[in-house]
Structure formats: structure tokens, C-alpha cells
Short mmCIF file of C-alpha atoms and ligand atoms in Angstrom, two decimals:
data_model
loop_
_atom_site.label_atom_id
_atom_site.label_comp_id
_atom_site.label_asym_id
_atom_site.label_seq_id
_atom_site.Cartn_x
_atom_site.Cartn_y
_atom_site.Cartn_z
CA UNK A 58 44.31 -53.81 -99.88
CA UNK A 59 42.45 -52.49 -96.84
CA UNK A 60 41.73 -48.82 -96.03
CA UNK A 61 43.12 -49.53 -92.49
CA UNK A 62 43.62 -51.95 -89.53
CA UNK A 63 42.96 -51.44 -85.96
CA UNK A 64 45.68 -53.19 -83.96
CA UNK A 65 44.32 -54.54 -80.60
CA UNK A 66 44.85 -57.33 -78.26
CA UNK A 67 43.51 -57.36 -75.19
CA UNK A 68 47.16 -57.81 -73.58
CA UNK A 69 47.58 -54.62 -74.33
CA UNK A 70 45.53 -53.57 -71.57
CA UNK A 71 48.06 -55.24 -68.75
CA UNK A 72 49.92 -52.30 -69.29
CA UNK A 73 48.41 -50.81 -65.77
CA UNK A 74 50.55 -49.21 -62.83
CA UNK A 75 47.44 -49.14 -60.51
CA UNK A 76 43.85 -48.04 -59.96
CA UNK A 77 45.05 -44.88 -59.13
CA UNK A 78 47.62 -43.63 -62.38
CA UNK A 79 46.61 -41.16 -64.20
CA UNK A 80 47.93 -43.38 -67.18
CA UNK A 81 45.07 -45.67 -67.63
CA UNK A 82 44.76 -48.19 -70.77
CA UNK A 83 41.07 -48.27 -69.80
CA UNK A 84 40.86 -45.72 -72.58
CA UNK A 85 41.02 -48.26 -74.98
CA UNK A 86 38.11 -50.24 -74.05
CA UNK A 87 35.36 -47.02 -74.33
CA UNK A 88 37.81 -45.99 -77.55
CA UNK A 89 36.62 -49.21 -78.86
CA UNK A 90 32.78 -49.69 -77.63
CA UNK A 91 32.34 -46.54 -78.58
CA UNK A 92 33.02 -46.88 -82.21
CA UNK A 93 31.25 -50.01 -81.94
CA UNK A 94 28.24 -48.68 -81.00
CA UNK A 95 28.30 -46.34 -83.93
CA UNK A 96 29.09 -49.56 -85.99
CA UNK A 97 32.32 -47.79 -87.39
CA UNK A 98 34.41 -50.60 -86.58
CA UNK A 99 34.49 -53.42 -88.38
CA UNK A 100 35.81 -56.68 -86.59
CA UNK A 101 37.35 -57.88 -89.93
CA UNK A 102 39.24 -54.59 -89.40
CA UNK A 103 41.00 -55.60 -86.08
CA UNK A 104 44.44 -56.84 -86.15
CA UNK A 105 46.52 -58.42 -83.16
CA UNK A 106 49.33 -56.96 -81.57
CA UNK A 107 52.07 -59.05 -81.55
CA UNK A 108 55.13 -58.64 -78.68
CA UNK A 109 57.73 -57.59 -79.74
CA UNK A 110 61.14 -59.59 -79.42
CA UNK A 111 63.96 -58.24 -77.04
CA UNK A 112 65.86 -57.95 -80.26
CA UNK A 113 63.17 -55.70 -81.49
CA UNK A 114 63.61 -53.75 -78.04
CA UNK A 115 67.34 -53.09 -78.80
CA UNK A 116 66.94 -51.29 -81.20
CA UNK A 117 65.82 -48.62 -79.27
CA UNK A 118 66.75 -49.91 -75.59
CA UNK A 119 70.14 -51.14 -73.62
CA UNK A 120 70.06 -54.83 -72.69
CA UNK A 121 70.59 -54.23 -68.75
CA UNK A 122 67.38 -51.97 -69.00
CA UNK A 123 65.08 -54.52 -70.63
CA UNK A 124 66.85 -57.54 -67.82
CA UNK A 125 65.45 -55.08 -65.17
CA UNK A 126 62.08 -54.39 -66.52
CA UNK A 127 61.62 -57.87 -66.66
CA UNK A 128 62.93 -58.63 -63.28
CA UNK A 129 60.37 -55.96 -62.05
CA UNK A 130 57.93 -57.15 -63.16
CA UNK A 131 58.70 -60.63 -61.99
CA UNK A 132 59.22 -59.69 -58.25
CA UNK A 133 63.46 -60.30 -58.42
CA UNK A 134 64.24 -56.64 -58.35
CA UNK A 135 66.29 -56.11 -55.17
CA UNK A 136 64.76 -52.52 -53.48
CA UNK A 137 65.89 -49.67 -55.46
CA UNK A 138 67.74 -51.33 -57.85
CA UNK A 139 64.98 -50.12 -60.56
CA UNK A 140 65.69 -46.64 -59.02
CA UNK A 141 68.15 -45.49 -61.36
CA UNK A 142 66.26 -46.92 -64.47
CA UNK A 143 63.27 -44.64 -63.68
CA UNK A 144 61.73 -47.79 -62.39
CA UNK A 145 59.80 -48.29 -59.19
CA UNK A 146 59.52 -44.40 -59.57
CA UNK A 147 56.17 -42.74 -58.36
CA UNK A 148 55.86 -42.09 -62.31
CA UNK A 149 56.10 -45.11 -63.03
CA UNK A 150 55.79 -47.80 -60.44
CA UNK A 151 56.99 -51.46 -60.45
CA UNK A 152 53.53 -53.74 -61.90
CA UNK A 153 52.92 -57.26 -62.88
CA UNK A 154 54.62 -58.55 -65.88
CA UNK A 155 55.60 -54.59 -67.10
CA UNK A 156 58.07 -56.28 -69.42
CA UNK A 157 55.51 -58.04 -70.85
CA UNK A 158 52.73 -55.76 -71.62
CA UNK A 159 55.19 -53.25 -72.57
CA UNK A 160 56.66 -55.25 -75.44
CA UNK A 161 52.86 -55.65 -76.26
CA UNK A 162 52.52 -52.24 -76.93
CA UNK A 163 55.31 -51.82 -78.86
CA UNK A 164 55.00 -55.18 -80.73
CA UNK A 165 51.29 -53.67 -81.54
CA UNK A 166 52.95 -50.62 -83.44
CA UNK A 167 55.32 -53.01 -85.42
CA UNK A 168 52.44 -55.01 -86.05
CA UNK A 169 51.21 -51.22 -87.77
CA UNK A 170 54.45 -50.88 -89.51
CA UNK A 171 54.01 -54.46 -91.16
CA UNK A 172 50.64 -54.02 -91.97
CA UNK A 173 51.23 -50.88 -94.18
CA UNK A 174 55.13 -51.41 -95.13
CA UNK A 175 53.57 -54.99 -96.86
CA UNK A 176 50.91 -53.45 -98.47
CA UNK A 177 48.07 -55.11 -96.55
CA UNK A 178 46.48 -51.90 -95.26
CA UNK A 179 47.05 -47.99 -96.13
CA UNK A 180 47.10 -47.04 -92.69
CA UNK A 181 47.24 -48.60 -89.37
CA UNK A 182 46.56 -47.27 -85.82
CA UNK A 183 47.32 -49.10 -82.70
CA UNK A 184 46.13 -46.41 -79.55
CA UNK A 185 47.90 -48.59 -77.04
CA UNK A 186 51.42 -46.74 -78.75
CA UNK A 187 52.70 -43.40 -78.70
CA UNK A 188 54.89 -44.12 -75.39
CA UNK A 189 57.04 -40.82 -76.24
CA UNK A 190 58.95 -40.56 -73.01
CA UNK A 191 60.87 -44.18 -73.19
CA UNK A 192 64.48 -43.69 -72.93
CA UNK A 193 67.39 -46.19 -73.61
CA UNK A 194 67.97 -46.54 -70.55
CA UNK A 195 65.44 -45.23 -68.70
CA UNK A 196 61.81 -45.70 -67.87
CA UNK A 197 60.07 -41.95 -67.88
CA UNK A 198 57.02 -40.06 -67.96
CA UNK A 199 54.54 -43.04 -67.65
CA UNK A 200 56.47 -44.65 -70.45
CA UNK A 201 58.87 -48.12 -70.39
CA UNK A 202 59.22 -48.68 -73.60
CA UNK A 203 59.44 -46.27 -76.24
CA UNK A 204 57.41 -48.00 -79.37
CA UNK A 205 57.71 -44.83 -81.57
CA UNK A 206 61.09 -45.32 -81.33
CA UNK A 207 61.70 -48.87 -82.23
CA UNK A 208 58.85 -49.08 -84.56
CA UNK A 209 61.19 -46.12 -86.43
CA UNK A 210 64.74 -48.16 -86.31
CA UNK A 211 62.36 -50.93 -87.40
CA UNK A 212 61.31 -49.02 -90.49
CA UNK A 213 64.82 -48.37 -91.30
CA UNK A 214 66.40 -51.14 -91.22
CA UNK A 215 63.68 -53.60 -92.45
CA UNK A 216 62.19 -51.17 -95.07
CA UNK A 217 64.96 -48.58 -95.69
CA UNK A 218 62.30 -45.87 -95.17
CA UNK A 219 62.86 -41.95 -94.47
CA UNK A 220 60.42 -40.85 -91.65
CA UNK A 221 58.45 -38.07 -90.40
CA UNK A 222 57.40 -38.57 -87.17
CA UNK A 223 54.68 -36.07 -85.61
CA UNK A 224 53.91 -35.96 -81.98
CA UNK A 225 50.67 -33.59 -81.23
CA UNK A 226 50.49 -34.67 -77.57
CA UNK A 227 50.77 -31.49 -74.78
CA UNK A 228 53.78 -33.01 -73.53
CA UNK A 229 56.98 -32.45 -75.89
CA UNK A 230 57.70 -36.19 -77.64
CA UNK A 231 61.78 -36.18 -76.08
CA UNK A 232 62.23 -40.01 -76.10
CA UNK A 233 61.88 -39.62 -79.89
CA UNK A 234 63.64 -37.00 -80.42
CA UNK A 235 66.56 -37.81 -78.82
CA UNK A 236 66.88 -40.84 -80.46
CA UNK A 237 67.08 -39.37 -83.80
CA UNK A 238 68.56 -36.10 -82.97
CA UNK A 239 71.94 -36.64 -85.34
CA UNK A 240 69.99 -38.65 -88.02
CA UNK A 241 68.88 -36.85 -91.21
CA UNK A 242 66.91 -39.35 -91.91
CA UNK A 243 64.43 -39.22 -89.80
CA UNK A 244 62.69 -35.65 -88.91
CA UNK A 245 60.39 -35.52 -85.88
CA UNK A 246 57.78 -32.48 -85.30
CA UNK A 247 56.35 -32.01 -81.89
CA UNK A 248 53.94 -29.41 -80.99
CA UNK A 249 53.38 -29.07 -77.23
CA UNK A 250 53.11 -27.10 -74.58
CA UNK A 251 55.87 -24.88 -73.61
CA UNK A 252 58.25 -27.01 -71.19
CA UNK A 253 58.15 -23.83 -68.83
CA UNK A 254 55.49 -25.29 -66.54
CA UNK A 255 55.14 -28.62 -67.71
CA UNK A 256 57.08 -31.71 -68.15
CA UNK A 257 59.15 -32.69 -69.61
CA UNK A 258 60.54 -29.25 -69.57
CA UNK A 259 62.25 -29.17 -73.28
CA UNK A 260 61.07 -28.79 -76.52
CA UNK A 261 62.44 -25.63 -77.44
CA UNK A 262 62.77 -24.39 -80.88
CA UNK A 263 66.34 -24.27 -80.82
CA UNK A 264 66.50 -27.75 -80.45
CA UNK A 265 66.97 -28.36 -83.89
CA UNK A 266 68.97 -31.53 -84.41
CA UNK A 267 73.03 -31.77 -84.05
CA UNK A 268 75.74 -32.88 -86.65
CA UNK A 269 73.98 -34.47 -89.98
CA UNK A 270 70.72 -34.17 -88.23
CA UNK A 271 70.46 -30.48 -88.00
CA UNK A 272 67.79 -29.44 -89.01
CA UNK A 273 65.94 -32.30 -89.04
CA UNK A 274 64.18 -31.74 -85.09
CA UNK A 275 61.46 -29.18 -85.24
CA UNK A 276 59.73 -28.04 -82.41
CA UNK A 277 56.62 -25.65 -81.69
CA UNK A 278 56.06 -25.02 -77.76
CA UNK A 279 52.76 -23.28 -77.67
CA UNK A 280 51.94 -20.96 -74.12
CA UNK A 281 49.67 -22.44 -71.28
CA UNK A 282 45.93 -21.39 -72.41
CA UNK A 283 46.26 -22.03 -75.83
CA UNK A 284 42.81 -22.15 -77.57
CA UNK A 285 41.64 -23.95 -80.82
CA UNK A 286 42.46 -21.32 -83.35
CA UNK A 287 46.44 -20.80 -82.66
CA UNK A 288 46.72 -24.53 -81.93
CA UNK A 289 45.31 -25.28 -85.72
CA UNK A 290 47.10 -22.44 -87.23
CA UNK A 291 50.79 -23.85 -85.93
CA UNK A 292 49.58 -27.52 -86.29
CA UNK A 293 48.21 -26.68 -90.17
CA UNK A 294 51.52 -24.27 -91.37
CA UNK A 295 53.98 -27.16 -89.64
CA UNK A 296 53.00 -29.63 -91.33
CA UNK A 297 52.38 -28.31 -94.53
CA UNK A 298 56.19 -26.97 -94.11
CA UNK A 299 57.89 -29.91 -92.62
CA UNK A 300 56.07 -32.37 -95.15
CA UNK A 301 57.38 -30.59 -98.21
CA UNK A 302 60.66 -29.85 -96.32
CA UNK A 303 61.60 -33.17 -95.51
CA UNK A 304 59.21 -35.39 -98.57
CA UNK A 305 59.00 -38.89 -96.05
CA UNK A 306 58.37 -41.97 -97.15
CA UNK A 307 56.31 -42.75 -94.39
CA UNK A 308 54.36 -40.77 -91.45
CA UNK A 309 54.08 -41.88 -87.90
CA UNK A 310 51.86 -39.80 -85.91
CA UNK A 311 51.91 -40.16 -81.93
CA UNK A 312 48.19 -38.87 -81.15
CA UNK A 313 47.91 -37.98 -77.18
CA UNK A 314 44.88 -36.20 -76.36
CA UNK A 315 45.95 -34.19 -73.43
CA UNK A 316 45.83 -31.17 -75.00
CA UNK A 317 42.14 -30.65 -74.04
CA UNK A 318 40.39 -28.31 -71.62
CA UNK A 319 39.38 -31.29 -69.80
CA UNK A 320 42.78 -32.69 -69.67
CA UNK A 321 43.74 -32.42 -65.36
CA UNK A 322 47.79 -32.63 -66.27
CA UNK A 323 48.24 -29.56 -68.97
CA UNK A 324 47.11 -26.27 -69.01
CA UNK A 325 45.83 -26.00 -72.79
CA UNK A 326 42.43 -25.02 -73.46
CA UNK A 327 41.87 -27.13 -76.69
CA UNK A 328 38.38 -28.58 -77.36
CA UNK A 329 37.21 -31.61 -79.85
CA UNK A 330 37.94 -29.29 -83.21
CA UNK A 331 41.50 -29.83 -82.89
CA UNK A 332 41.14 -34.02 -82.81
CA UNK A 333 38.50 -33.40 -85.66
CA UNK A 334 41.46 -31.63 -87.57
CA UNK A 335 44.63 -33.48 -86.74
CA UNK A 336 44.22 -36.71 -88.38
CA UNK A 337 42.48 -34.86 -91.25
CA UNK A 338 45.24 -33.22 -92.35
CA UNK A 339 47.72 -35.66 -91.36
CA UNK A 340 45.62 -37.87 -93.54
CA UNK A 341 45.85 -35.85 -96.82
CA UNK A 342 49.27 -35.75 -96.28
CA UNK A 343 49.86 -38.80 -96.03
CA UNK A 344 48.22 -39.36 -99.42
CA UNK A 345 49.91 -36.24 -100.52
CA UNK A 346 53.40 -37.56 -100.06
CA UNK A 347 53.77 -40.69 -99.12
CA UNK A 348 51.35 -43.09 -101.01
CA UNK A 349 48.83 -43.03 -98.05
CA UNK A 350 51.48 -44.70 -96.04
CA UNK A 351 50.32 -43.46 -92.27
CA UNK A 352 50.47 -45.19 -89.07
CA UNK A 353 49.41 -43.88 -86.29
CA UNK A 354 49.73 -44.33 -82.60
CA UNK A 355 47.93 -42.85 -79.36
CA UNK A 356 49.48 -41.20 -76.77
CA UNK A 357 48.78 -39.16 -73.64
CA UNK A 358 45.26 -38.55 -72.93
CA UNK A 359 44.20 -38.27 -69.00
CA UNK A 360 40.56 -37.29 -68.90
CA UNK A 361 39.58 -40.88 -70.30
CA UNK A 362 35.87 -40.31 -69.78
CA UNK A 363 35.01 -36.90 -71.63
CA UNK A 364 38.05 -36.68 -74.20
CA UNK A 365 39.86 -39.57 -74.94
CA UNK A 366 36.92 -42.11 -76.66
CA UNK A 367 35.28 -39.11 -78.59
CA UNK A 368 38.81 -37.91 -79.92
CA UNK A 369 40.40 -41.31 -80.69
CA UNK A 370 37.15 -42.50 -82.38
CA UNK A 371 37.92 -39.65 -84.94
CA UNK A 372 41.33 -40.92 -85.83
CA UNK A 373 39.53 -44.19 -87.26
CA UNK A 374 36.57 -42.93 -88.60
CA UNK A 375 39.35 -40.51 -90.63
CA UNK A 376 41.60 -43.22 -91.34
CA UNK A 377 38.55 -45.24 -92.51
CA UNK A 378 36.81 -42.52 -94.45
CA UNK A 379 33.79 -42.54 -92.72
CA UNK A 380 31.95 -39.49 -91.92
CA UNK A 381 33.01 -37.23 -88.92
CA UNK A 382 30.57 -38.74 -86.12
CA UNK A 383 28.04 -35.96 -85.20
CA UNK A 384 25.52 -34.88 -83.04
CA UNK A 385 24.48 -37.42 -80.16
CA UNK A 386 26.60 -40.20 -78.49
CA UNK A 387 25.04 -43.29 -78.34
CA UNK A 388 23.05 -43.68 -75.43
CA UNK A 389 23.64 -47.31 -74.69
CA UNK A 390 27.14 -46.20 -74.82
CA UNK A 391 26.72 -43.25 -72.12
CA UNK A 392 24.00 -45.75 -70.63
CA UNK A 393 26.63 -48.33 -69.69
CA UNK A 394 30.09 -46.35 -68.90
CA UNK A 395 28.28 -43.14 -66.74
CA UNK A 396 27.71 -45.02 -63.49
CA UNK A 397 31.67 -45.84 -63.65
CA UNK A 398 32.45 -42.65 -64.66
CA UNK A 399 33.05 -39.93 -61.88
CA UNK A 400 32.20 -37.15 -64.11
CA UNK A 401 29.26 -36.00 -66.15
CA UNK A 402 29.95 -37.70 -69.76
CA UNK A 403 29.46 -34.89 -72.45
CA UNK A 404 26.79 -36.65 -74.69
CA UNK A 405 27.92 -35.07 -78.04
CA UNK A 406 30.42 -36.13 -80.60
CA UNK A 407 31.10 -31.97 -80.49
CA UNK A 408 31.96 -30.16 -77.15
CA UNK A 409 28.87 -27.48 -75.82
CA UNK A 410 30.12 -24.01 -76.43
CA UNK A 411 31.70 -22.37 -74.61
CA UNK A 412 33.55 -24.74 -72.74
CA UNK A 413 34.97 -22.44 -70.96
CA UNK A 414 35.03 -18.58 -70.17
CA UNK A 415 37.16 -16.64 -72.30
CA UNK A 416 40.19 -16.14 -71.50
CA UNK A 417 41.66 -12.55 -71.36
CA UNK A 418 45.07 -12.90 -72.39
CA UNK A 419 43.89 -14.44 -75.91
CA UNK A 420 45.34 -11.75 -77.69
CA UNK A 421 48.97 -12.03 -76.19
CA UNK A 422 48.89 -15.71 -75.99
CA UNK A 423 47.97 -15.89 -79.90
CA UNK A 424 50.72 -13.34 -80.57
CA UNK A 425 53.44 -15.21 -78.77
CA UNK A 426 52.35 -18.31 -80.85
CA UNK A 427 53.08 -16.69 -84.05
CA UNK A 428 56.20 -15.55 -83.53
CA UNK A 429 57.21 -18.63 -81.92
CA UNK A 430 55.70 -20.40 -85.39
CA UNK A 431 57.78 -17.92 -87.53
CA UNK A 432 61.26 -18.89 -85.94
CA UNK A 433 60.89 -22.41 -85.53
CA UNK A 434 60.34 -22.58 -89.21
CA UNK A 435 62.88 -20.15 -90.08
CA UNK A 436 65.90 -22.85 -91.00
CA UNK A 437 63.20 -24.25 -93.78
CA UNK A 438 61.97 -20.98 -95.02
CA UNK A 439 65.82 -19.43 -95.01
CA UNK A 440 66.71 -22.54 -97.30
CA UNK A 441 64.26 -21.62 -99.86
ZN1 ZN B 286 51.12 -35.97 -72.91
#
């Protein structure tokens, strides 16, 4: 059996709205060359993603959605007609063949599933996933089709597993949520930004599930500002919680990196200790309590220069047991991507300190956090 598999075709990178969107699939080319150029990743390693079949898509989407994603992207959508799908939206415009690479994406996350559910690999990461947003019915947020949740149904029905799924991206993971809200058997944990000033606006702790699924929907909105410290504290006592709480047979982690300084959409001030911590732990875990069985997807992630390769790189050299890259980035790395790049590239696995001048509301914002941590565990820790 194999440690892990990268999932990758390069299909997966026709998933593009324009030159323009902030959601850019680029991120998955500098992901990669970058952990090439560190020779962390092994071709024999790399696994295709496969599409995934519109009966795969059902199980997460309505039929008259999918007919009009394909008609988009085919040029036979009459004007507005995507309108009230989310399509054709300034979110998320009408592109070439969007059907198409979507199911791509999604077919690359069951391709994950597979790979660990048949024993081929412990763990399996495909960073063109982690479409959180994707509705039914409804394209939103940058997202068409929702991968978490079909590669979830998917693990149901095909493998009968219970699932945690764990969404560490600054936006709160609703798509997914939704979608399982009234079933016990499948718990999601999202820790995000508070939906005050950012979308998609909910995420609240008292969204805890309804009917047999109570309980089963945990949520951890975090204040604008948050640093490092609180972030790790919340992310570290949550999952240590929900994990013993809920005992999965399988973890599905949606890894957006948007919670970064860096990041120009959110207004957390996270730096490269958090995505040196998140698959860590998530890792042990999933060793802890569910045979190793952990796939993981990507996510959000909007400063694709400075955050994006160096934090995604760390999810596979975790996944891969390979050291924590350190010190300098390789400079025929920086050499080749900084005259695209319209930023300075930080040249360091680690971000300089300080990033950023402290912020003088630490002490509140830290405060806030831990009460907020307190009640949204409080249904687990009043059941013990
Ligand atoms: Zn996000």
C-alpha cells in the first residue's frame, strides 16, 4: 500500500472563469513545481482524476442544474436563463466547457475516495477539490459543483462509511453542511471567519444540525484579525473534541488557504504556522481513529503567489511523511514564477516575522474566541 497519492490531471486546470477571477486553478501548477523542485513528489505518486458521471453528480445535484451547466458551457444557454442557477453570475461567470472541468474536479476527489476506500493508498489529496459553496441547485461562491459533497454520498453508499468532514477555509463550508444537516451520519466541522463581514454570512454556532442530525454540525466563527495562536487553539481543542465525539470512519478535510494575512478576500491575520499545523494534526487523527483513512481536498486560497504553493506543499510533504520543508525556496523555483508574479515572492518555506504590526485588539479578539470555542462545544461536553 502507498503512503499517499496525488490526484492530478491537467483537465483539472480548465476549471477557469477568466484572467481576471480571483479563483484561479493556476495554483496548482506552482503547488506542484514547487514540490518538484524540492523533489518531494514522486511521479509514481500521481494519480489521474477521473470525471465524474452525471450519476455521480446526482447525488449531490438536481438534474435541470447539471442540463444547464452543460448548456453553459456549450454556448445554448438562452440570456439569463443561468441567472437563477447562480450561473452567468459575476461570481461565477459562464466559461468553456464548465460542465466539464467541473465534473473533473469532483471526479478527482472520487478518484481520492477510491484510492483509500480500496486500500491502494492511506491518504489521498486532490487540491483541485474542496468546492464548499456548490449547492443542489445552485452554482455559488466560485463553486459549480460541490465535490465534498458527492465524494461524501459516494462514501456512503459505495462504502457504508460514517464521516467527518473538516473545512479550515476562512469562508464557512455551507454547501456541505447543508447537505448533511439532518444526517447523523455524517458530522461536518468548519472553522471560519465570522459570517458578520464576510461571505457567506452563516456559520454560526447555533447551527447545529436539525432532526436526527442535531448535533452533528459544529461550527467555530472566529473574529476578523484573528492571529496564529487563537486560530490553533480552536482548530487543536475541535478536533480533538469532535474526533472522539463523533469516532468516523473516514476524514475528509477541505484545505482553503485564505485564511492568511496575505489572503486580499478575508480579514484573518494567519501566517504559514497554521498550514504547518493543520494537516499535522489532522494527520494523527486520522491514524488515531480511523486507520489512517484521510483524504484531503484544497479549497479557497486567493493570494496564489505568496500562500497557496508554500501551504499546499505542506499538506503532501505531511501526508507523505517527509520533513516540514525549511529555510530557503528553491531558487529556480522563485527564478522562473517571479517575473509572472505581480508581487514580491517570500523566498522562505516560513513567513519573515512580523508579518505584520501588532494588532491592538489581540486581547479582546482572543477572548471572544474562547468563549465562542466553549459554547460551540458545549452539546459534546454537556453529553459527557
Ligand atoms: Zn474561502
Amino acid at each position: 500500500m502507498k503512503k499517499a497519492v496525488f490526484v492530478y490531471s491537467p483537465e483539472q486546470l480548465g476549471y477557469k472563469f477568466s484572467d481576471t477571477h480571483p479563483f484561479n486553478h493556476k495554483r496548482l501548477t506552482l503547488t506542484m513545481d514547487l514540490l518538484r523542485k524540492i523533489n518531494a513528489l514522486d511521479e509514481t505518486a500521481i494519480i489521474p482524476a477521473r470525471i465524474a458521471t452525471d450519476e455521480e453528480l446526482l447525488l449531490a445535484h438536481e438534474a435541470k442544474y447539471i442540463e444547464i451547466v452543460k448548456k453553459a458551457g456549450h454556448g445554448e444557454l438562452r440570456e439569463n436563463q443561468g441567472e437563477p442557477y447562480g450561473i452567468g453570475t459575476e461570481d461565477t461567470p459562464i466559461f468553456e466547457n464548465m460542465h466539464e472541468a467541473s465534473a473533473q474536479l469532483v471526479g478527482g476527489t472520487l478518484t481520492a475516495v477510491d484510492a483509500v476506500m480500496q486500500g491502494h493508498a492511506e491518504h489521498a489529496l486532490n487540491l483541485g477539490g474542496g468546492l464548499h459553496h456548490g449547492f443542489q441547485g445552485r452554482a455559488s461562491g466560485f463553486c459549480i459543483y460541490n465535490d465534498s459533497t458527492v465524494a461524501i454520498k459516494y462514501l456512503q453508499q459505495k462504502y457504508g462509511a460514517r464521516v467527518l468532514y473538516v473545512d479550515t477555509d476562512a469562508h464557512h463550508g455551507d454547501g456541505v453542511q447543508w447537505s448533511f444537516y439532518d444526517d447523523p451520519d455524517v458530522c461536518t466541522l468548519s472553522i471560519h471567519e465570522t459570517g458578520r463581514y464576510l461571505f457567506p454570512g452563516t456559520g454560526n454556532i447555533t447551527e447545529r444540525g436539525s432532526g436526527a442530525g442535531y448535533g452533528t454540525s459544529f461550527n467555530f466563527p472566529i473574529d476578523a484579525f484573528t492571529e496564529d495562536e487563537s486560530f490553533l487553539t480552536i482548530y487543536e481543542q475541535a478536533m480533538r473534541e469532535v474526533f472522539e465525539f463523533f469516532k468516523p470512519d473516514v476524514v475528509l478535510t477541505q484545505n482553503g488557504a485564505d485564511a492568511h494575512f496575505f489572503d486580499p478576500l478575508t480579514h484573518l491575520y494567519g501566517t504559514m504556522n497554521i498550514y504547518e499545523e493543520i494537516p499535522k494534526l489532522a494527520h494523527k487523527l486520522a491514524h488515531e481513529y480511523c486507520g489512517g483513512k484521510w483524504i484531503a481536498v484544497g479549497g479557497g486560497g486567493y493570494d496564489i503567489w505568496r500562500v497557496v504553493p508554500r501551504a499546499w506543499s505542506m499538506i503532501w510533504t505531511e501526508m507523505t511523511d517527509q520533513p516540514l520543508p525549511t529555510g530557503a525556496l528553491p531558487k529556480d523555483w522563485l527564478n522562473r514564477w517571479q517575473p509572472e508574479a505581480p508581487v514580491p515572492l517570500i523566498t522562505t518555506w516560513q513567513d519573515p516575522t512580523p508579518l505584520y504590526e501588532a494588532i491592538p485588539r489581540k486581547a479582546e479578539i482572543e477572548e471572544k474566541n474562547a468563549m465562542m470555542l466553549d459554547k460551540a462545544l458545549h452539546i459534546i461536553r454537556n453529553t459527557k
